[in-house]
Coordinates of C-alpha atoms in Angstrom, one line a residue:
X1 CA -7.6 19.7 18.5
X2 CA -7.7 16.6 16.0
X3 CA -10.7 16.9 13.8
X4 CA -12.6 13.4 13.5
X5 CA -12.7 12.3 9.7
X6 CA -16.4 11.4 9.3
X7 CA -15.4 9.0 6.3
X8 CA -12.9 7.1 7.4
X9 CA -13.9 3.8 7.9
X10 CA -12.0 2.1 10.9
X11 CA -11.2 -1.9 10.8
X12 CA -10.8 -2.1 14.2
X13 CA -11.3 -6.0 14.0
X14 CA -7.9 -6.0 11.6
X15 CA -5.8 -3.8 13.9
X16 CA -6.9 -6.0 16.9
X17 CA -6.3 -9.5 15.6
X18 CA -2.4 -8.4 14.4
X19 CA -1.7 -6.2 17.8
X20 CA -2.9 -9.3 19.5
X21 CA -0.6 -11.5 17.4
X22 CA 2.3 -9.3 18.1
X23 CA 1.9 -9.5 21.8
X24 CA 1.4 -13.1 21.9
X25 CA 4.4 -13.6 20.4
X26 CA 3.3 -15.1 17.2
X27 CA 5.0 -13.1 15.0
X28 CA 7.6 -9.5 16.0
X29 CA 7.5 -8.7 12.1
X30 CA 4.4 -8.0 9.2
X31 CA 4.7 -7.1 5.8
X32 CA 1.4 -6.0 3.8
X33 CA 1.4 -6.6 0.5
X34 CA -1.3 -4.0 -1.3
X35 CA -1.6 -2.7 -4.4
X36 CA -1.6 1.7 -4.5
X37 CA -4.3 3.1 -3.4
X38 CA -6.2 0.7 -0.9
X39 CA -5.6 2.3 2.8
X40 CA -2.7 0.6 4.3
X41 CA -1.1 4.0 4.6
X42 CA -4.4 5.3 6.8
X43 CA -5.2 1.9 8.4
X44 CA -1.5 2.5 10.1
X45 CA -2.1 6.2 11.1
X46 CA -6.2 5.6 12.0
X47 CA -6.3 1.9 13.1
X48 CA -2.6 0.5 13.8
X49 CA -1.3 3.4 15.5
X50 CA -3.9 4.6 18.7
X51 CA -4.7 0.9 19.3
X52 CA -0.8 0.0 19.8
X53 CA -0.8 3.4 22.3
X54 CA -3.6 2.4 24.0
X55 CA -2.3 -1.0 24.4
X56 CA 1.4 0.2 25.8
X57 CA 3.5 0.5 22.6
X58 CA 5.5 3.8 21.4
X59 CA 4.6 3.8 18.3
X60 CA 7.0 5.6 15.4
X61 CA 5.9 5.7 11.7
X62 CA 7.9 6.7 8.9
X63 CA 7.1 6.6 5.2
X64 CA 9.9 6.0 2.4
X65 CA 7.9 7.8 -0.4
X66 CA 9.3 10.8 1.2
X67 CA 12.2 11.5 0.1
X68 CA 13.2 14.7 2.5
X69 CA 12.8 13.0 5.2
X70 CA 15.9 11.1 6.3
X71 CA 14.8 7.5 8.0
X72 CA 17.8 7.4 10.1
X73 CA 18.0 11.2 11.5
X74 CA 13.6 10.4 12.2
X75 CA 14.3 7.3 14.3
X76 CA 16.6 9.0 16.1
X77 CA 15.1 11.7 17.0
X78 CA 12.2 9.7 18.0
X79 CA 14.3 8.0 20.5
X80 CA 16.0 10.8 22.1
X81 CA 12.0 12.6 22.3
X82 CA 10.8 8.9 24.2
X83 CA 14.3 10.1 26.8
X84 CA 13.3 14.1 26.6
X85 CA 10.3 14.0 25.7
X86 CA 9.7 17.3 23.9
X87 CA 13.2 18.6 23.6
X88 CA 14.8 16.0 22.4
X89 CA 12.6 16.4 19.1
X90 CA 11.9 19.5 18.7
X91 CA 15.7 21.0 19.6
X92 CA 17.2 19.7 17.1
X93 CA 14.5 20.8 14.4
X94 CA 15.9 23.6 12.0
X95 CA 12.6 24.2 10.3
X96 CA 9.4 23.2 9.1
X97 CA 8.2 23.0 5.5
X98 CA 4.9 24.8 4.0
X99 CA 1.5 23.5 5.3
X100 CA 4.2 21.3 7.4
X101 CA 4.6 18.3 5.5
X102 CA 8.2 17.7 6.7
X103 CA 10.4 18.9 8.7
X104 CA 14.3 20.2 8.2
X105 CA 16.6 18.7 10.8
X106 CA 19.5 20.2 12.2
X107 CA 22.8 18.9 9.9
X108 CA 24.8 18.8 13.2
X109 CA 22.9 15.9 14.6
X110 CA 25.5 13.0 15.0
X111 CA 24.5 9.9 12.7
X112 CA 24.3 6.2 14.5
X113 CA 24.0 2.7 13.5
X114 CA 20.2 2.3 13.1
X115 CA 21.0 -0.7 15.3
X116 CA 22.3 0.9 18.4
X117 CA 18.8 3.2 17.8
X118 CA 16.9 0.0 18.3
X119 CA 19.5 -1.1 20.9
X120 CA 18.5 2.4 22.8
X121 CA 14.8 1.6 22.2
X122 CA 14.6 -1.8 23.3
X123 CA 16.0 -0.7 26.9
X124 CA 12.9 1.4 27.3
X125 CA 9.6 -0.4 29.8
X126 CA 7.4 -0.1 27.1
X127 CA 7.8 -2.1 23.7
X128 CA 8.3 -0.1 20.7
X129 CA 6.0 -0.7 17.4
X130 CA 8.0 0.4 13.9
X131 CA 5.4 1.3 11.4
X132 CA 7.8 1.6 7.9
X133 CA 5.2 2.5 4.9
X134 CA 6.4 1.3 1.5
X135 CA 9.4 -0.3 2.5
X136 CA 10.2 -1.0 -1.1
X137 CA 11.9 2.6 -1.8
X138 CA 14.6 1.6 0.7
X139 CA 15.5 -1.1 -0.9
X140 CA 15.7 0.9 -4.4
X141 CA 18.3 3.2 -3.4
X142 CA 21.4 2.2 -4.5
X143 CA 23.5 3.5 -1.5
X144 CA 21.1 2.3 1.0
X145 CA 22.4 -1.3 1.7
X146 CA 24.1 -0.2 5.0
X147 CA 20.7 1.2 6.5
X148 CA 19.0 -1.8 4.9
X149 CA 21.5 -4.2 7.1
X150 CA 21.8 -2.3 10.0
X151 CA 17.8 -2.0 10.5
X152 CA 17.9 -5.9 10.1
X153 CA 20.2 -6.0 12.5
X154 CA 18.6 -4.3 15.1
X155 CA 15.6 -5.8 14.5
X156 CA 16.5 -9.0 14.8
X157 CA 18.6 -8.9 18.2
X158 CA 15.8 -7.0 19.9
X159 CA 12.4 -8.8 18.1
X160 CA 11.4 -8.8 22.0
X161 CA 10.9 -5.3 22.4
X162 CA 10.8 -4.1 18.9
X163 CA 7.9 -5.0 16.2
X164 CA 7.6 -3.7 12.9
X165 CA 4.5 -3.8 10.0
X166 CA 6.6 -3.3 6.8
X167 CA 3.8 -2.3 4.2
X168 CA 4.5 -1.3 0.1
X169 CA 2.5 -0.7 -3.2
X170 CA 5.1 -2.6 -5.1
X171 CA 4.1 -6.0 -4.3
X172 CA 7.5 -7.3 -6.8
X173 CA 9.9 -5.3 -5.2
X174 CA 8.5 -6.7 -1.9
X175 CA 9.1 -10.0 -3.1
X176 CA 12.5 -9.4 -3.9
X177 CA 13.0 -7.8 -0.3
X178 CA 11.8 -10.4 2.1
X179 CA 11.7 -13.5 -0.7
X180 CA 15.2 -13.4 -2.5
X181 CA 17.6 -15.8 -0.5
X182 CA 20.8 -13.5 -0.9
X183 CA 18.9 -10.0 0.7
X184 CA 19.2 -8.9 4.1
X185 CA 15.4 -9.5 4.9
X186 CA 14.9 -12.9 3.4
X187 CA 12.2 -14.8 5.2
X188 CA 12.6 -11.9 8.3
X189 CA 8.8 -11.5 8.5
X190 CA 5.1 -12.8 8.5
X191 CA 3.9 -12.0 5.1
X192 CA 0.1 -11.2 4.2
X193 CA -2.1 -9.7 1.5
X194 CA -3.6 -6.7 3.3
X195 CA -7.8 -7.2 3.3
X196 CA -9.8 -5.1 0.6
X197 CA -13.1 -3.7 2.0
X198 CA -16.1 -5.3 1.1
X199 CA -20.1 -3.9 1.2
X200 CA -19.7 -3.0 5.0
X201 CA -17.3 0.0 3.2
X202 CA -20.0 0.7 0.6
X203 CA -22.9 1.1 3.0
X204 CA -21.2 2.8 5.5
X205 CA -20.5 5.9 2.7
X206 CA -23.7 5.2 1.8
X207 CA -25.0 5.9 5.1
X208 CA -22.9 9.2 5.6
X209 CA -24.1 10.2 2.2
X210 CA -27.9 10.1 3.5
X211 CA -27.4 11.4 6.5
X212 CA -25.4 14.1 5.5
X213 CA -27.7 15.1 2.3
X214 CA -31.0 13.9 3.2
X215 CA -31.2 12.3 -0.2
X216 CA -31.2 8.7 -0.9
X217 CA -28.4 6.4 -2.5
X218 CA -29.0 2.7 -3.4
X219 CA -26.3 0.7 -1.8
X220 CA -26.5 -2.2 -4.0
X221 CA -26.1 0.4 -6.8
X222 CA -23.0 2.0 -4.7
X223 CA -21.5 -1.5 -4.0
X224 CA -21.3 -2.3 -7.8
X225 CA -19.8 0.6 -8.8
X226 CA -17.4 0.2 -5.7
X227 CA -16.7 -3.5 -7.5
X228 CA -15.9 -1.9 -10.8
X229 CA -13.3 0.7 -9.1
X230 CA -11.3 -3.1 -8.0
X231 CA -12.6 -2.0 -4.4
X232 CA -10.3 1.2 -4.2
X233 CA -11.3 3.0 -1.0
X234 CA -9.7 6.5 -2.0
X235 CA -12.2 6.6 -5.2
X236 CA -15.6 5.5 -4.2
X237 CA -14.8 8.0 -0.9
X238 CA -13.6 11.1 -3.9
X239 CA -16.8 10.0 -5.1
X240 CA -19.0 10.2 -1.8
X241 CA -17.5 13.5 -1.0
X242 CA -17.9 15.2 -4.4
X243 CA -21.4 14.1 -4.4
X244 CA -21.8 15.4 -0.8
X245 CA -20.7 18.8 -2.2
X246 CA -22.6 19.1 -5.3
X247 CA -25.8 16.7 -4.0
X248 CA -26.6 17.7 -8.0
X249 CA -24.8 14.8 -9.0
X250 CA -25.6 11.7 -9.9
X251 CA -23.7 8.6 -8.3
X252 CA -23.3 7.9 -12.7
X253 CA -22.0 11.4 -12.8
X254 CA -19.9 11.3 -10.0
X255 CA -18.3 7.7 -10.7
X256 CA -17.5 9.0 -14.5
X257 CA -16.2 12.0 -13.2
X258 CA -13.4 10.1 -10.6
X259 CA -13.0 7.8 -13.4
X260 CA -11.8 10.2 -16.0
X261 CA -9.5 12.4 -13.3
X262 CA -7.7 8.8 -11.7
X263 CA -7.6 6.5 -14.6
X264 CA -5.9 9.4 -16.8
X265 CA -6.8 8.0 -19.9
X266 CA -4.4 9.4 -22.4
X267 CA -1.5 7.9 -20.4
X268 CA -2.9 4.5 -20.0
X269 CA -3.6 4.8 -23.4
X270 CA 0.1 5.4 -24.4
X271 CA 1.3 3.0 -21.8
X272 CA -1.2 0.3 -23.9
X273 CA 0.2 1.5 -27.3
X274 CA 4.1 0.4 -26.5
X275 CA 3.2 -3.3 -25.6
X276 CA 3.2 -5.9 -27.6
X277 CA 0.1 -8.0 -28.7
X278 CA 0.6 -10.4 -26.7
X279 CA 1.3 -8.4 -23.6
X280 CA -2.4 -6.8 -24.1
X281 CA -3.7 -9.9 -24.3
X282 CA -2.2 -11.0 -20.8
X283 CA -3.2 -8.4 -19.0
X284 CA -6.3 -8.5 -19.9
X285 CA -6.5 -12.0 -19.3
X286 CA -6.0 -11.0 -15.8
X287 CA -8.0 -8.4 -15.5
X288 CA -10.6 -10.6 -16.0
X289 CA -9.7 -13.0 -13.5
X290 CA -7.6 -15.7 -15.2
X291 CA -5.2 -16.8 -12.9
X292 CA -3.7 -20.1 -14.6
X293 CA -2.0 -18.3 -17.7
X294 CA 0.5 -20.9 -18.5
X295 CA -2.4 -23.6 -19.3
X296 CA -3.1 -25.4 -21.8
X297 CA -6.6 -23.4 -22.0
X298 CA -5.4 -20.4 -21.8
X299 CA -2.8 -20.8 -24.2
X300 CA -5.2 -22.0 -26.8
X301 CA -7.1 -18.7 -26.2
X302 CA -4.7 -16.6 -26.3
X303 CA -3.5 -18.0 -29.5
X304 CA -7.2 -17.3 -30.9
X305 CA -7.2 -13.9 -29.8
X306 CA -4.2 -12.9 -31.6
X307 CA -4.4 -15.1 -34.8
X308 CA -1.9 -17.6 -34.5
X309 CA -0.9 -21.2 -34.5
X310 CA 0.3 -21.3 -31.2
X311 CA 1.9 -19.3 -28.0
X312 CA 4.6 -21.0 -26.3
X313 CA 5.1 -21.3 -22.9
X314 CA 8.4 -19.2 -22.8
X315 CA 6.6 -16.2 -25.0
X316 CA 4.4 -15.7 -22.0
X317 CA 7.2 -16.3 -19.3
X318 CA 8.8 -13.7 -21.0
X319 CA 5.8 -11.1 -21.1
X320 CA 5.1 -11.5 -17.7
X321 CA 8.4 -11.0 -16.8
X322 CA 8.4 -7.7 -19.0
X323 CA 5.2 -6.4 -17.3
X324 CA 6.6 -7.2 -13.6
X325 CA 9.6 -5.1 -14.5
X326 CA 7.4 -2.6 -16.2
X327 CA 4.8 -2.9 -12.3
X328 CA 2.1 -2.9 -14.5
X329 CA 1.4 -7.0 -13.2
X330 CA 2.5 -8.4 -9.7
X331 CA 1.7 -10.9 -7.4
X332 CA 0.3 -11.6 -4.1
X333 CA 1.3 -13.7 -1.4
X334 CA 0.0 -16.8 -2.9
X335 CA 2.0 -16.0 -6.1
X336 CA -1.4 -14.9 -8.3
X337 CA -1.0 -12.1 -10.6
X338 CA -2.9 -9.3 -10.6
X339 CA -2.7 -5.5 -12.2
X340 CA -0.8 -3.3 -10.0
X341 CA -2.8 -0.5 -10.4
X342 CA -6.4 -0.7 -9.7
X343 CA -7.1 1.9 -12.1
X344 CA -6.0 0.5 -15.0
X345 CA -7.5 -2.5 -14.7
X346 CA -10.9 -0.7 -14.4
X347 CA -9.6 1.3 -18.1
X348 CA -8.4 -2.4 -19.2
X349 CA -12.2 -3.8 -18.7
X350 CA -13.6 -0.6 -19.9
X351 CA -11.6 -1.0 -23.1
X352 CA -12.7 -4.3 -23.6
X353 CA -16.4 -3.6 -23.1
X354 CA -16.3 -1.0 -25.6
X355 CA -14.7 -2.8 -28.4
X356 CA -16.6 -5.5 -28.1

């Protein structure tokens, strides 16, 4: 028996619109492009995932942060289970790991083109739905250029039958994937910037928080402090639940409490120490929301902040090219840069306040 989780909060209205687009026909292929830490992960599993069921689609989701768990050898045991149904998965299953977070398969299963998988899969009555979690780490691997091609392969003879949401936390290695004209999935798929919760978030913890402890919250309070956490859902819900358990603390409390244990302090701190001047200077230019760096204005500024005649155009091209490679900046769909890690940004700002 599933246990309903009582602070998850579903965006049903999201999951509609692109299972509706994916039927229609208006697109067979989605990338979301998120920073860490923002739900795509759990908007697959809790929103993506029944809906397509409910709707008609197997649906088979695999995650390439894991690294035991073969993407190949998955897929095709999820194909053989659609044919067998029970056997076909769990027969070839050699063990399963501690509090099962993977599982060993057996070595003796017979590798195939991750195209004739899809091939298999596409002759199935029902329309399949790939959900492949931060896609990115596939296209890292140095030996993984064969899977890489194949799965296009497939993909793109059977886009009928077969749709996929690609989703990844490293929006420049996403880019590089689906942008760069001499990779296998240049320009394969619709490409968005995945939606961050807003107040309806806020006041729905909010909500649970009152009900749950009888005490009161102020949700205009909540939303700030769910602002200055860059709208993270995974913090402002650490801090919900931790003030659920102890209802002792203070929302203050609580947020400096998640704020110390996810922004680890000393390593951002080290992290700021090896760049450059100028680098600090950029990034916090964007943390505050600058989003024309190359200007004339902001070169001026720039040049005030660090005490000198002038900062050439090339000395931040170069910077920013340092802190992409680095993942510490990347961009969004509409090519605007933005910290990749929510929080730093929130220690960036905090920095800033207290120097100041």
């Amino acid at each position: 028996m599933l246990i309903r989780d009582p602070l998850y909060f579903h965006r049903t209205t999201l999951a509609e619109t692109l299972l509706a687009n994916f039927k229609s026909g208006i697109f067979h292929a989605l990338t979301l492009f998120a920073p860490r830490r923002m739900g795509k992960t759990q908007f697959l599993l809790n929103d993506i995932a029944p809906l397509a069921e409910t709707q008609g689609f197997s649906v088979f989701y695999h995650s390439f942060m894991d690294s035991d768990n073969d993407f190949r050898a998955s897929l095709q045991l999820f194909s053989e289970n659609k044919n067998n149904k029970v056997k076909g998965w769990f027969s070839q299953i050699k063990g399963i790991s501690i509090a099962g977070s993977g599982v060993e398969l057996d070595k003796q299963t017979a590798a195939e083109p991750i195209s004739q998988i899809i091939a298999r899969l596409a002759d199935e009555k029902k329309p399949t739905l790939l959900l492949l979690d931060e896609i990115q780490e596939l296209a890292r691997g140095v030996n993984n250029s064969n899977v890489v091609g194949s799965l296009r392969t497939g993909l793109d003879l059977y886009r009928d039958k077969i749709k996929v949401i690609f989703t990844g936390s490293s929006t420049n290695d996403l880019r590089v994937m689906f942008n760069n004209g001499k990779a296998p999935f240049f320009h394969f798929s619709h490409q968005i910037d995945f939606p961050p919760l807003g107040r309806d978030f806020s006041d729905f913890l909010a909500d649970i928080y009152q009900q749950r402890t009888e005490a009161f919250i102020d949700k205009t309070v909540l939303y700030q402090t769910f602002l200055r956490l860059n709208q993270t859902p995974m913090y402002l819900r650490q801090i919900i639940e931790r003030m659920i358990i102890n209802p002792a603390l203070t929302l203050e409390q609580a947020t400096e409490i998640q704020l110390t244990q996810s922004g680890t302090g000393a390593d951002y701190h080290k992290v700021w120490q090896e760049l450059t001047a100028l680098d600090q200077q950029l990034l916090l230019a964007v943390a505050q929301g600058e989003t024309a760096l190359y200007s004339e204005r902001n070169r001026h500024e720039l040049a005030s902040r660090l005490g000198v005649a002038e900062v050439k155009t090339s000395s931040i091209q170069g910077s920013v090219r340092k802190l992409e490679n680095r993942e510490l900046l990347s961009r969004d769909t509409k090519n605007k840069q933005s910290i990749n890690e929510s929080a730093f940004k929130t220690w960036i700002l905090d920095q800033s306040v207290s120097q100041n």
